[in-house]
């Protein structure tokens, strides 16, 4: 906590604005650049005096870097309009096929529903989900970022359901600039460094222009969950979430049914554990209100696992433009990026219950004697295989290559046109070192002595040559395995996904008719895209498990522990045509300074799903110069991605409480694409006002209401879902969702033998989603001389606030309606207050970010004994000094993020947390206080 005096001190500091007006027609040019016309991202219409009715927030790269030096996407995620984004802080820590990166998410409606553009052109997908990792964009040349917070599918096509984020490059940059920085947390970990440079010059007597950039960023992340208190304490909710047995937060959680070295669960020494290969008593800890969960004791728990994964990315970009004539220019640009991380994951893995047979030579003498005396042929033990899984490193690498060439120009004096072609390809490579292969593991686990007394795999005696090179493995206690045995049971697996996009587009815009109140401005666009995806894998979940010749108890549920992805391929194409118009209807009338109407219509034809139509209408009403009222309504779509349609099967093990048979057990859950999907449809409405009083110079304010409703939404429906199981039971087995539950016997059989042999995940067009709320922005910029002539400098105040009380999701008609707004999934109230001061060469920036009070329960009906989470505020401070050296400009800066070292709110899952991300609030800062120093130079 900090004192009131500190708050007063920093409350008096001012800073440069984090974002400009809610609707900006121009961005401040970067020093050393030439800015021609600025195209507002909310529309393709380029007409003097035209103002789009769709809300747009514009942030310059300089402003963003002042609050967040690591990269632009992380700075954008500090804007309250973004929520639920996947970032380097909350992705990539689990065993799933997840790539670490920055995937922007407007209003927590899904990053796949936020369209990412680069200079107004669609960016190819960089992840298997079809989303775009914005870390891969050429950030050194980004001049500003336009964020459209309204549906824009009629203008830009699919995916612009919640809005558009357009990274605008400074294509006319001249000179050379460089940036170098380094940072570290106040705990001495998570070091990060960044270096980048960019240049630009005119060529061929000014007819040509060339720009280039390169950037490298590397962060070590937080390597162990013990390095942060919030995750080191291993918090878990105990209880059942009912009024009789509510959830309550409990630290020091342990799995009471499993040990690191092996807990014996049957046989003559049941309840003992193996420690360093010796039987010892097992302390189950203090029992809790959740079966299998204890407080303290010898049970297994998450240990030595990364909290924030490391990240590295490199970017190279070049662009050349040449004026072919006074009205026509051509351009070519080439970009390459590579982003990757190395990570490992510990979990209670499939197959952690083992059957050990009498005569195993690794058994201690007292254990073997007890088996012999009791006449037991075997016993079982539960083992949390930390020692094996922590050897398993996941290396993920994403490389992207993009090429764009085109022509643009002007015709008939007032028509702008452009035609371009883009080729983009992105390859995701995921390589798992030391992945455990279950058939070899079980062959090595069943060790015996051969006639000479040598310890060998039993299968070498019973089925010679069936498992060549088998090395017996000792699993009694941790770290007792020989290097030879580990090398035998573990191997390297990998999968790769190659996405390609070929895109041709042409557009034209201009004024076609001079009306009574102003010109009729129009824009037309044609686009053709062809997309393909190819998945390759060495760990195919569809490969049968062959355990011939091996004695085994419970069967493993897959061939490998981690990263199963089936090879698959798919492609589709789409062509679309759109038109847009803006017409001033009234001007300079009584109580009507200006009244405009806009409209857009797009027809789209997908080879995979057929036609789709989107539209948009908008109104601008200016009753007097200081006030503008705006309204938009749109029909938008999100087409299924190639991953939605064609992704190969995945497989994982799940525990299931089956209401049909009353049996609890483990089974396989398979998932994959669905080629029968069609686009989901959204309706969005925004109503707002912008107020810039002429009597109060430097002040501006905007308020916008938004409402988004999605029908026919694409949702992943799982056979393991409680809602699906209930739907199937209520329908008597006739519901189509019953196909997601695979049983060996007819549905009428309710015996334990009819427990599901498998479950299925599938994507279906059955979800309905809804969100609404409002955005507010207030800014005031003034010189201190207004207060007293002797005071130097300029002050800039900016308040951004989003209130989103509803974020509802119903996966299918009879499923539970979930409102995640105001819960740990999404803070209903989010804001940022920025205060800045600039005087001569010195500027100071202070940013306070607010996340509102949150209920602990996202699912309706769950009861928590703990109170709701309080609101959460963090503070960032930037101090910079501008100077000139040898005739060149420079800037030295010092930034402190999370100035007062605010701890995150602890928000684990209701079951034992198998991933460290579940132990900390996803919206809160898990890094703690962080220092960055850097230097920018410009020539």
Coordinates of N, CA and C in Angstrom, one line a residue, residues 46-146:
X46 N -12.6 8.2 -48.5 CA -11.6 9.3 -48.3 C -12.2 10.6 -48.9
X47 N -12.7 11.4 -48.1 CA -13.4 12.6 -48.5 C -13.1 13.7 -47.5
X48 N -12.8 14.8 -48.0 CA -12.5 16.0 -47.2 C -13.7 16.3 -46.3
X49 N -13.5 16.4 -45.0 CA -14.6 16.8 -44.1 C -15.4 15.7 -43.7
X50 N -15.3 14.5 -44.2 CA -16.1 13.4 -43.8 C -15.6 12.8 -42.5
X51 N -16.6 12.5 -41.6 CA -16.3 12.0 -40.3 C -17.1 10.7 -40.1
X52 N -16.5 9.6 -39.9 CA -17.2 8.3 -39.8 C -17.9 8.2 -38.5
X53 N -19.1 7.6 -38.5 CA -19.9 7.6 -37.2 C -19.4 6.5 -36.3
X54 N -18.6 5.6 -36.7 CA -18.1 4.5 -35.9 C -17.0 5.0 -34.9
X55 N -17.1 4.7 -33.6 CA -16.1 5.1 -32.7 C -14.7 4.5 -33.0
X56 N -13.7 5.4 -33.0 CA -12.3 5.0 -33.2 C -11.4 5.6 -32.2
X57 N -10.6 4.8 -31.6 CA -9.5 5.3 -30.7 C -8.2 5.2 -31.4
X58 N -7.5 6.3 -31.4 CA -6.2 6.3 -32.1 C -5.1 6.6 -31.0
X59 N -4.0 5.7 -31.1 CA -2.9 5.9 -30.2 C -1.6 5.9 -31.0
X60 N -0.8 6.9 -30.8 CA 0.5 6.9 -31.5 C 1.5 5.9 -30.9
X61 N 2.4 5.5 -31.7 CA 3.4 4.5 -31.2 C 4.2 5.1 -30.1
X62 N 4.5 6.4 -30.2 CA 5.3 7.1 -29.1 C 4.5 7.1 -27.8
X63 N 3.2 7.4 -27.8 CA 2.4 7.4 -26.6 C 2.4 6.0 -26.0
X64 N 2.2 5.0 -26.8 CA 2.1 3.6 -26.3 C 3.5 3.1 -25.7
X65 N 4.6 3.5 -26.3 CA 5.9 3.1 -25.8 C 6.2 3.7 -24.5
X66 N 5.6 4.9 -24.3 CA 5.9 5.6 -23.0 C 5.3 4.9 -21.8
X67 N 4.3 4.1 -22.0 CA 3.7 3.4 -20.9 C 4.1 1.9 -20.8
X68 N 4.4 1.4 -22.0 CA 4.8 0.0 -22.0 C 6.0 -0.2 -23.0
X69 N 7.2 -0.3 -22.5 CA 8.3 -0.3 -23.4 C 8.6 -1.7 -24.1
X70 N 7.9 -2.7 -23.6 CA 8.2 -4.1 -24.2 C 7.8 -4.1 -25.6
X71 N 6.5 -3.8 -25.9 CA 6.0 -3.8 -27.3 C 4.6 -3.1 -27.3
X72 N 4.2 -2.8 -28.5 CA 3.0 -2.1 -28.8 C 1.8 -2.9 -28.3
X73 N 1.7 -4.2 -28.7 CA 0.5 -4.9 -28.3 C 0.2 -5.0 -26.8
X74 N 1.3 -5.1 -26.0 CA 1.1 -5.1 -24.5 C 0.6 -3.7 -24.1
X75 N 1.0 -2.7 -24.7 CA 0.5 -1.3 -24.4 C -1.0 -1.2 -24.7
X76 N -1.3 -1.7 -25.9 CA -2.8 -1.7 -26.3 C -3.6 -2.4 -25.3
X77 N -3.1 -3.5 -24.7 CA -3.9 -4.3 -23.8 C -4.2 -3.5 -22.5
X78 N -3.5 -2.4 -22.3 CA -3.8 -1.6 -21.1 C -5.0 -0.7 -21.3
X79 N -5.5 -0.6 -22.6 CA -6.7 0.2 -22.9 C -7.9 -0.6 -22.4
X80 N -8.8 0.0 -21.7 CA -9.9 -0.8 -21.1 C -10.9 -1.4 -22.2
X81 N -10.8 -1.0 -23.4 CA -11.6 -1.7 -24.4 C -11.2 -3.1 -24.7
X82 N -9.9 -3.4 -24.4 CA -9.4 -4.8 -24.6 C -9.6 -5.5 -23.3
X83 N -10.0 -6.8 -23.4 CA -10.2 -7.6 -22.2 C -10.1 -9.1 -22.7
X84 N -9.5 -9.9 -21.9 CA -9.4 -11.3 -22.2 C -8.4 -11.6 -23.3
X85 N -7.5 -10.7 -23.6 CA -6.5 -11.0 -24.6 C -5.6 -12.1 -24.1
X86 N -5.1 -12.9 -25.1 CA -4.0 -13.9 -24.8 C -2.7 -13.1 -24.9
X87 N -1.9 -13.1 -23.9 CA -0.6 -12.3 -23.9 C 0.5 -13.2 -23.5
X88 N 1.7 -12.7 -23.5 CA 2.9 -13.5 -23.1 C 2.8 -13.7 -21.6
X89 N 1.9 -13.0 -20.9 CA 1.8 -13.2 -19.4 C 0.9 -14.3 -19.0
X90 N 0.0 -14.7 -19.9 CA -1.0 -15.7 -19.5 C -1.2 -16.8 -20.5
X91 N -0.2 -17.0 -21.4 CA -0.3 -18.1 -22.4 C 0.9 -19.0 -22.4
X92 N 0.8 -20.1 -22.9 CA 2.0 -21.0 -23.2 C 2.5 -21.7 -22.0
X93 N 1.8 -21.8 -20.9 CA 2.3 -22.5 -19.7 C 1.8 -23.9 -19.6
X94 N 0.9 -24.3 -20.4 CA 0.3 -25.6 -20.3 C 0.7 -26.6 -21.4
X95 N 0.3 -27.9 -21.3 CA 0.7 -28.9 -22.2 C 0.0 -28.8 -23.6
X96 N -1.0 -28.0 -23.7 CA -1.8 -27.9 -25.0 C -1.0 -27.3 -26.1
X97 N -1.6 -27.4 -27.3 CA -0.9 -26.8 -28.5 C -1.1 -25.3 -28.5
X98 N -0.6 -24.6 -27.6 CA -0.8 -23.2 -27.5 C 0.5 -22.4 -27.8
X99 N 0.4 -21.4 -28.6 CA 1.6 -20.6 -28.9 C 1.6 -19.4 -28.1
X100 N 2.7 -19.0 -27.5 CA 2.8 -17.8 -26.7 C 2.9 -16.6 -27.6
X101 N 2.1 -15.6 -27.4 CA 2.1 -14.4 -28.2 C 1.2 -13.4 -27.7
X102 N 0.9 -12.4 -28.5 CA -0.1 -11.3 -28.1 C -1.2 -11.3 -29.1
X103 N -2.4 -11.8 -28.7 CA -3.6 -11.9 -29.5 C -4.6 -11.0 -29.0
X104 N -4.8 -9.8 -29.6 CA -5.7 -8.8 -29.1 C -7.2 -9.2 -29.1
X105 N -7.9 -8.9 -28.1 CA -9.3 -9.3 -27.9 C -10.1 -8.1 -27.4
X106 N -11.0 -7.6 -28.3 CA -11.9 -6.5 -28.0 C -13.0 -7.0 -27.2
X107 N -13.2 -6.5 -26.0 CA -14.4 -6.7 -25.1 C -14.5 -8.2 -24.7
X108 N -13.4 -9.0 -24.8 CA -13.4 -10.4 -24.3 C -14.4 -11.2 -25.1
X109 N -14.6 -10.9 -26.4 CA -15.5 -11.7 -27.3 C -14.7 -12.6 -28.1
X110 N -13.4 -12.7 -27.9 CA -12.6 -13.7 -28.7 C -11.7 -13.0 -29.7
X111 N -10.4 -13.3 -29.6 CA -9.4 -12.6 -30.5 C -9.7 -12.9 -32.0
X112 N -10.4 -14.0 -32.3 CA -10.7 -14.4 -33.6 C -11.8 -13.5 -34.2
X113 N -12.5 -12.7 -33.3 CA -13.5 -11.8 -33.8 C -13.0 -10.4 -33.8
X114 N -11.7 -10.2 -33.6 CA -11.1 -8.9 -33.8 C -10.2 -8.9 -35.0
X115 N -10.5 -8.2 -36.0 CA -9.8 -8.2 -37.3 C -8.5 -7.4 -37.2
X116 N -7.3 -8.0 -37.6 CA -6.1 -7.3 -37.5 C -5.7 -6.9 -38.9
X117 N -5.3 -5.6 -39.1 CA -4.9 -5.0 -40.4 C -3.6 -4.4 -40.2
X118 N -2.8 -4.4 -41.3 CA -1.6 -3.6 -41.5 C -1.7 -2.7 -42.6
X119 N -1.8 -1.4 -42.3 CA -2.1 -0.4 -43.4 C -3.4 -0.7 -44.1
X120 N -4.4 -1.1 -43.4 CA -5.7 -1.4 -44.0 C -5.8 -2.7 -44.7
X121 N -4.8 -3.5 -44.7 CA -4.8 -4.8 -45.4 C -4.8 -6.0 -44.4
X122 N -5.6 -7.0 -44.7 CA -5.7 -8.1 -43.8 C -4.4 -8.8 -43.6
X123 N -4.1 -9.1 -42.3 CA -2.9 -9.8 -41.9 C -3.1 -11.3 -41.9
X124 N -2.3 -12.2 -42.5 CA -2.6 -13.6 -42.4 C -2.5 -14.1 -41.0
X125 N -3.2 -15.2 -40.7 CA -3.2 -15.8 -39.4 C -1.8 -16.3 -39.1
X126 N -1.5 -16.2 -37.8 CA -0.1 -16.7 -37.3 C -0.2 -17.8 -36.3
X127 N -1.5 -18.2 -36.0 CA -1.6 -19.3 -35.0 C -2.6 -20.3 -35.6
X128 N -2.5 -21.5 -35.0 CA -3.4 -22.6 -35.5 C -4.9 -22.3 -35.3
X129 N -5.2 -21.4 -34.4 CA -6.6 -21.0 -34.2 C -7.1 -20.1 -35.3
X130 N -6.2 -19.5 -36.1 CA -6.6 -18.5 -37.1 C -6.4 -17.1 -36.7
X131 N -6.0 -16.9 -35.4 CA -5.8 -15.6 -34.9 C -4.4 -15.1 -35.3
X132 N -4.2 -13.8 -35.1 CA -2.9 -13.1 -35.4 C -2.1 -12.7 -34.2
X133 N -0.9 -13.1 -34.1 CA 0.0 -12.7 -33.1 C 0.6 -11.3 -33.5
X134 N 0.2 -10.3 -32.8 CA 0.6 -8.9 -33.2 C 2.0 -8.6 -32.9
X135 N 2.7 -9.5 -32.1 CA 4.1 -9.3 -31.9 C 4.9 -9.4 -33.2
X136 N 4.3 -10.1 -34.2 CA 5.1 -10.3 -35.5 C 5.1 -9.1 -36.4
X137 N 4.4 -8.0 -36.1 CA 4.3 -6.9 -37.0 C 5.5 -6.0 -36.8
X138 N 5.8 -5.2 -37.9 CA 7.0 -4.3 -37.8 C 6.8 -3.1 -36.9
X139 N 7.1 -3.3 -35.7 CA 6.7 -2.2 -34.7 C 7.6 -1.0 -34.8
X140 N 8.8 -1.1 -35.2 CA 9.7 0.1 -35.3 C 9.1 1.1 -36.3
X141 N 8.3 0.7 -37.2 CA 7.8 1.6 -38.3 C 6.3 2.0 -38.0
X142 N 5.7 1.4 -37.0 CA 4.3 1.8 -36.7 C 4.3 3.2 -36.3
X143 N 3.4 4.0 -37.0 CA 3.2 5.4 -36.7 C 2.1 5.6 -35.6
X144 N 1.0 4.8 -35.8 CA -0.1 4.9 -34.9 C -0.9 3.6 -35.0
X145 N -1.8 3.4 -34.1 CA -2.7 2.3 -34.1 C -4.2 2.8 -34.0
X146 N -5.0 2.4 -35.0 CA -6.4 2.8 -35.0 C -7.2 1.6 -34.4

